[in-house]
Amino acid sequence: MTLLNVHDYGGDGPQLVLLHGYGRSLTDWDASAAQLTSGHRVLAVDLPGHGRSPGISHWTLPDVVRHIADTLDAHGVPEAVVVGHSLGGMVAVEYARANPERARARAAVNLDGFWWGRDHPGAERVSKGLLASAGTIAPPEYIEEEITTCARFGIPADRAEAAARAAARPLPDGTWQRLPARAEALEIRDELDRLGALGVTTWLEKVDRPLLVVQAGRQLPPAPGMEWFAEFSARFAARVSDELAALSRTRPTISVHRIDATHPMNMEAPEAVAALVAGFVRGLPD
């Protein structure tokens, strides 16, 4: 059994479990969690190899789901709505799909958590970018650089700094180790490729729990030299949107929403994200 790092934000009401994205940590959820505790008990979890959670020997989605279930059992959470952003959104879907006797998800929320198959034009280039910084050592200026990057999305400096510090490991010489480690990043990439190869429709069609899917309504502003990625992500988002629209017409348990934010929506628009999650939970059958 591997117990993961958890922050219990408190609150009272239906239980929510919040999962973060690749290379991030549970601190990304601080602002949204503050909005949600008025009507829910809210916990957030660092995924294996991220934040302050230990790594695991094999980073596979079934193993991650099992470790989350063990962790929630240890914290006395018998059932919850699992809410995930990006990679965490994909984990939330897999948690909801899991054996109900082992991972008790009342419902799930996936905030912009999708991936592409290896044959998608440009996929190999994105994969190389994903792995390029995994486990590497960043200079002492890393935190300031992250604050500057987040400012492009309108994320306040204090929120950006706290999130950056929580997502990397401080080293004695003032440098920072980026997470996850490269070995885990390779396994995560393989899991993402496996799900991406299915396509959105095939991946989601057998999820039998209520599912809210939220897509970013705006594209990331292109960084210098990364204009190609803006085109790549726009094409992929359009394809995902078409599949979700068709799927939601035939599957009443799947709700689709677009939010006026870019991909890091839980940090960029925490109040709007919290309102969507709370509204979805209120509408769930008893």
PDB file of N, CA, C and O in Angstrom, residues 2-7 18-20 24-27 44-56 59 64 67-68 71 75 166-169 179-181 184:
ATOM      1  N   THR A   2       0.611   2.158  -0.911  1.00  0.00           N
ATOM      2  CA  THR A   2       1.300   3.444  -0.964  1.00  0.00           C
ATOM      3  C   THR A   2       0.284   4.539  -0.682  1.00  0.00           C
ATOM      4  O   THR A   2      -0.651   4.731  -1.463  1.00  0.00           O
ATOM      5  N   LEU A   3       0.454   5.253   0.438  1.00  0.00           N
ATOM      6  CA  LEU A   3      -0.440   6.349   0.767  1.00  0.00           C
ATOM      7  C   LEU A   3       0.110   7.635   0.178  1.00  0.00           C
ATOM      8  O   LEU A   3       1.306   7.928   0.292  1.00  0.00           O
ATOM      9  N   LEU A   4      -0.754   8.384  -0.445  1.00  0.00           N
ATOM     10  CA  LEU A   4      -0.363   9.600  -1.140  1.00  0.00           C
ATOM     11  C   LEU A   4      -0.570  10.817  -0.242  1.00  0.00           C
ATOM     12  O   LEU A   4      -1.325  10.782   0.735  1.00  0.00           O
ATOM     13  N   ASN A   5       0.114  11.891  -0.597  1.00  0.00           N
ATOM     14  CA  ASN A   5      -0.015  13.133   0.167  1.00  0.00           C
ATOM     15  C   ASN A   5      -1.388  13.755  -0.071  1.00  0.00           C
ATOM     16  O   ASN A   5      -1.841  13.877  -1.214  1.00  0.00           O
ATOM     17  N   VAL A   6      -2.044  14.142   1.019  1.00  0.00           N
ATOM     18  CA  VAL A   6      -3.395  14.691   0.960  1.00  0.00           C
ATOM     19  C   VAL A   6      -3.441  15.995   1.737  1.00  0.00           C
ATOM     20  O   VAL A   6      -2.812  16.130   2.790  1.00  0.00           O
ATOM     21  N   HIS A   7      -4.186  16.952   1.206  1.00  0.00           N
ATOM     22  CA  HIS A   7      -4.528  18.140   1.997  1.00  0.00           C
ATOM     23  C   HIS A   7      -6.036  18.141   2.199  1.00  0.00           C
ATOM     24  O   HIS A   7      -6.794  18.095   1.221  1.00  0.00           O
ATOM     25  N   LEU A  18      -9.971  16.263  -5.222  1.00  0.00           N
ATOM     26  CA  LEU A  18      -9.424  17.070  -6.305  1.00  0.00           C
ATOM     27  C   LEU A  18      -8.063  16.525  -6.737  1.00  0.00           C
ATOM     28  O   LEU A  18      -7.188  16.293  -5.896  1.00  0.00           O
ATOM     29  N   LEU A  19      -7.873  16.361  -8.036  1.00  0.00           N
ATOM     30  CA  LEU A  19      -6.628  15.842  -8.609  1.00  0.00           C
ATOM     31  C   LEU A  19      -6.064  16.862  -9.596  1.00  0.00           C
ATOM     32  O   LEU A  19      -6.791  17.453 -10.378  1.00  0.00           O
ATOM     33  N   HIS A  20      -4.757  17.032  -9.572  1.00  0.00           N
ATOM     34  CA  HIS A  20      -4.070  18.045 -10.378  1.00  0.00           C
ATOM     35  C   HIS A  20      -3.537  17.465 -11.678  1.00  0.00           C
ATOM     36  O   HIS A  20      -3.657  16.268 -11.954  1.00  0.00           O
ATOM     37  N   ARG A  24       2.316  19.091 -11.822  1.00  0.00           N
ATOM     38  CA  ARG A  24       1.741  20.075 -10.907  1.00  0.00           C
ATOM     39  C   ARG A  24       1.586  19.451  -9.518  1.00  0.00           C
ATOM     40  O   ARG A  24       2.180  18.436  -9.214  1.00  0.00           O
ATOM     41  N   SER A  25       0.798  20.084  -8.648  1.00  0.00           N
ATOM     42  CA  SER A  25       0.552  19.529  -7.322  1.00  0.00           C
ATOM     43  C   SER A  25      -0.833  19.942  -6.853  1.00  0.00           C
ATOM     44  O   SER A  25      -1.520  20.755  -7.498  1.00  0.00           O
ATOM     45  N   LEU A  26      -1.232  19.417  -5.710  1.00  0.00           N
ATOM     46  CA  LEU A  26      -2.554  19.722  -5.160  1.00  0.00           C
ATOM     47  C   LEU A  26      -2.724  21.201  -4.832  1.00  0.00           C
ATOM     48  O   LEU A  26      -3.860  21.708  -4.741  1.00  0.00           O
ATOM     49  N   THR A  27      -1.620  21.933  -4.670  1.00  0.00           N
ATOM     50  CA  THR A  27      -1.714  23.364  -4.353  1.00  0.00           C
ATOM     51  C   THR A  27      -2.405  24.153  -5.459  1.00  0.00           C
ATOM     52  O   THR A  27      -2.965  25.229  -5.212  1.00  0.00           O
ATOM     53  N   ALA A  44      -7.702  17.247  -1.429  1.00  0.00           N
ATOM     54  CA  ALA A  44      -6.917  17.213  -2.660  1.00  0.00           C
ATOM     55  C   ALA A  44      -5.762  16.245  -2.471  1.00  0.00           C
ATOM     56  O   ALA A  44      -5.246  16.084  -1.359  1.00  0.00           O
ATOM     57  N   VAL A  45      -5.364  15.597  -3.549  1.00  0.00           N
ATOM     58  CA  VAL A  45      -4.357  14.535  -3.505  1.00  0.00           C
ATOM     59  C   VAL A  45      -3.238  14.848  -4.480  1.00  0.00           C
ATOM     60  O   VAL A  45      -3.498  15.228  -5.631  1.00  0.00           O
ATOM     61  N   ASP A  46      -1.993  14.697  -4.029  1.00  0.00           N
ATOM     62  CA  ASP A  46      -0.852  14.718  -4.945  1.00  0.00           C
ATOM     63  C   ASP A  46      -0.755  13.362  -5.634  1.00  0.00           C
ATOM     64  O   ASP A  46      -0.663  12.318  -4.963  1.00  0.00           O
ATOM     65  N   LEU A  47      -0.789  13.341  -6.954  1.00  0.00           N
ATOM     66  CA  LEU A  47      -0.632  12.094  -7.690  1.00  0.00           C
ATOM     67  C   LEU A  47       0.753  11.501  -7.421  1.00  0.00           C
ATOM     68  O   LEU A  47       1.691  12.219  -7.051  1.00  0.00           O
ATOM     69  N   PRO A  48       0.915  10.188  -7.602  1.00  0.00           N
ATOM     70  CA  PRO A  48       2.225   9.565  -7.366  1.00  0.00           C
ATOM     71  C   PRO A  48       3.339  10.255  -8.154  1.00  0.00           C
ATOM     72  O   PRO A  48       3.187  10.579  -9.339  1.00  0.00           O
ATOM     73  N   GLY A  49       4.466  10.505  -7.450  1.00  0.00           N
ATOM     74  CA  GLY A  49       5.607  11.137  -8.096  1.00  0.00           C
ATOM     75  C   GLY A  49       5.470  12.629  -8.287  1.00  0.00           C
ATOM     76  O   GLY A  49       6.326  13.257  -8.914  1.00  0.00           O
ATOM     77  N   HIS A  50       4.418  13.215  -7.756  1.00  0.00           N
ATOM     78  CA  HIS A  50       4.165  14.646  -7.878  1.00  0.00           C
ATOM     79  C   HIS A  50       4.057  15.265  -6.482  1.00  0.00           C
ATOM     80  O   HIS A  50       3.702  14.587  -5.518  1.00  0.00           O
ATOM     81  N   GLY A  51       4.343  16.559  -6.422  1.00  0.00           N
ATOM     82  CA  GLY A  51       4.194  17.265  -5.149  1.00  0.00           C
ATOM     83  C   GLY A  51       4.976  16.584  -4.042  1.00  0.00           C
ATOM     84  O   GLY A  51       6.175  16.348  -4.169  1.00  0.00           O
ATOM     85  N   ARG A  52       4.269  16.221  -2.978  1.00  0.00           N
ATOM     86  CA  ARG A  52       4.917  15.569  -1.835  1.00  0.00           C
ATOM     87  C   ARG A  52       4.522  14.109  -1.702  1.00  0.00           C
ATOM     88  O   ARG A  52       4.724  13.495  -0.657  1.00  0.00           O
ATOM     89  N   SER A  53       3.959  13.535  -2.763  1.00  0.00           N
ATOM     90  CA  SER A  53       3.640  12.111  -2.752  1.00  0.00           C
ATOM     91  C   SER A  53       4.849  11.294  -3.178  1.00  0.00           C
ATOM     92  O   SER A  53       5.665  11.755  -3.996  1.00  0.00           O
ATOM     93  N   PRO A  54       4.975  10.074  -2.657  1.00  0.00           N
ATOM     94  CA  PRO A  54       6.073   9.218  -3.098  1.00  0.00           C
ATOM     95  C   PRO A  54       5.861   8.749  -4.531  1.00  0.00           C
ATOM     96  O   PRO A  54       4.735   8.765  -5.048  1.00  0.00           O
ATOM     97  N   GLY A  55       6.941   8.331  -5.161  1.00  0.00           N
ATOM     98  CA  GLY A  55       6.824   7.697  -6.461  1.00  0.00           C
ATOM     99  C   GLY A  55       6.340   6.265  -6.309  1.00  0.00           C
ATOM    100  O   GLY A  55       6.264   5.729  -5.200  1.00  0.00           O
ATOM    101  N   ILE A  56       5.980   5.641  -7.414  1.00  0.00           N
ATOM    102  CA  ILE A  56       5.572   4.237  -7.395  1.00  0.00           C
ATOM    103  C   ILE A  56       6.381   3.495  -8.446  1.00  0.00           C
ATOM    104  O   ILE A  56       6.908   4.089  -9.385  1.00  0.00           O
ATOM    105  N   TRP A  59       4.027   3.423 -12.979  1.00  0.00           N
ATOM    106  CA  TRP A  59       3.004   4.467 -13.047  1.00  0.00           C
ATOM    107  C   TRP A  59       1.996   4.071 -14.121  1.00  0.00           C
ATOM    108  O   TRP A  59       2.098   4.455 -15.293  1.00  0.00           O
ATOM    109  N   VAL A  64      -2.479   3.734 -10.072  1.00  0.00           N
ATOM    110  CA  VAL A  64      -2.749   5.052  -9.494  1.00  0.00           C
ATOM    111  C   VAL A  64      -4.135   5.073  -8.859  1.00  0.00           C
ATOM    112  O   VAL A  64      -4.320   5.572  -7.739  1.00  0.00           O
ATOM    113  N   HIS A  67      -3.962   3.297  -5.547  1.00  0.00           N
ATOM    114  CA  HIS A  67      -3.306   4.067  -4.487  1.00  0.00           C
ATOM    115  C   HIS A  67      -4.204   5.204  -4.001  1.00  0.00           C
ATOM    116  O   HIS A  67      -4.219   5.521  -2.795  1.00  0.00           O
ATOM    117  N   ILE A  68      -4.947   5.819  -4.903  1.00  0.00           N
ATOM    118  CA  ILE A  68      -5.885   6.857  -4.469  1.00  0.00           C
ATOM    119  C   ILE A  68      -6.968   6.248  -3.586  1.00  0.00           C
ATOM    120  O   ILE A  68      -7.327   6.803  -2.537  1.00  0.00           O
ATOM    121  N   THR A  71      -5.625   5.557  -0.199  1.00  0.00           N
ATOM    122  CA  THR A  71      -5.417   6.810   0.519  1.00  0.00           C
ATOM    123  C   THR A  71      -6.734   7.355   1.047  1.00  0.00           C
ATOM    124  O   THR A  71      -6.814   7.809   2.214  1.00  0.00           O
ATOM    125  N   HIS A  75      -8.260   7.981   4.965  1.00  0.00           N
ATOM    126  CA  HIS A  75      -8.786   9.261   5.440  1.00  0.00           C
ATOM    127  C   HIS A  75     -10.289   9.218   5.701  1.00  0.00           C
ATOM    128  O   HIS A  75     -10.913  10.259   5.913  1.00  0.00           O
ATOM    129  N   ALA A 166       5.242  24.214  -4.633  1.00  0.00           N
ATOM    130  CA  ALA A 166       4.695  22.915  -4.243  1.00  0.00           C
ATOM    131  C   ALA A 166       4.910  21.844  -5.302  1.00  0.00           C
ATOM    132  O   ALA A 166       4.911  20.649  -4.985  1.00  0.00           O
ATOM    133  N   ALA A 167       5.088  22.257  -6.556  1.00  0.00           N
ATOM    134  CA  ALA A 167       5.187  21.298  -7.654  1.00  0.00           C
ATOM    135  C   ALA A 167       6.603  20.821  -7.921  1.00  0.00           C
ATOM    136  O   ALA A 167       6.802  19.899  -8.720  1.00  0.00           O
ATOM    137  N   ALA A 168       7.596  21.440  -7.293  1.00  0.00           N
ATOM    138  CA  ALA A 168       9.004  21.044  -7.493  1.00  0.00           C
ATOM    139  C   ALA A 168       9.624  20.725  -6.142  1.00  0.00           C
ATOM    140  O   ALA A 168       9.093  21.079  -5.086  1.00  0.00           O
ATOM    141  N   ARG A 169      10.769  20.055  -6.177  1.00  0.00           N
ATOM    142  CA  ARG A 169      11.441  19.660  -4.941  1.00  0.00           C
ATOM    143  C   ARG A 169      12.634  20.595  -4.696  1.00  0.00           C
ATOM    144  O   ARG A 169      13.553  20.675  -5.517  1.00  0.00           O
ATOM    145  N   LEU A 179       9.416  17.825 -11.182  1.00  0.00           N
ATOM    146  CA  LEU A 179       8.736  16.556 -11.012  1.00  0.00           C
ATOM    147  C   LEU A 179       7.684  16.405 -12.120  1.00  0.00           C
ATOM    148  O   LEU A 179       7.172  17.408 -12.615  1.00  0.00           O
ATOM    149  N   PRO A 180       7.394  15.153 -12.511  1.00  0.00           N
ATOM    150  CA  PRO A 180       7.890  13.888 -11.981  1.00  0.00           C
ATOM    151  C   PRO A 180       9.276  13.552 -12.511  1.00  0.00           C
ATOM    152  O   PRO A 180       9.775  14.217 -13.428  1.00  0.00           O
ATOM    153  N   ALA A 181       9.876  12.504 -11.924  1.00  0.00           N
ATOM    154  CA  ALA A 181      11.162  12.016 -12.412  1.00  0.00           C
ATOM    155  C   ALA A 181      10.985  11.444 -13.822  1.00  0.00           C
ATOM    156  O   ALA A 181       9.881  11.076 -14.234  1.00  0.00           O
ATOM    157  N   GLU A 184       9.223   7.999 -14.332  1.00  0.00           N
ATOM    158  CA  GLU A 184       7.774   8.070 -14.181  1.00  0.00           C
ATOM    159  C   GLU A 184       7.132   8.819 -15.344  1.00  0.00           C
ATOM    160  O   GLU A 184       6.057   8.457 -15.816  1.00  0.00           O
TER     161      GLU A 184
END
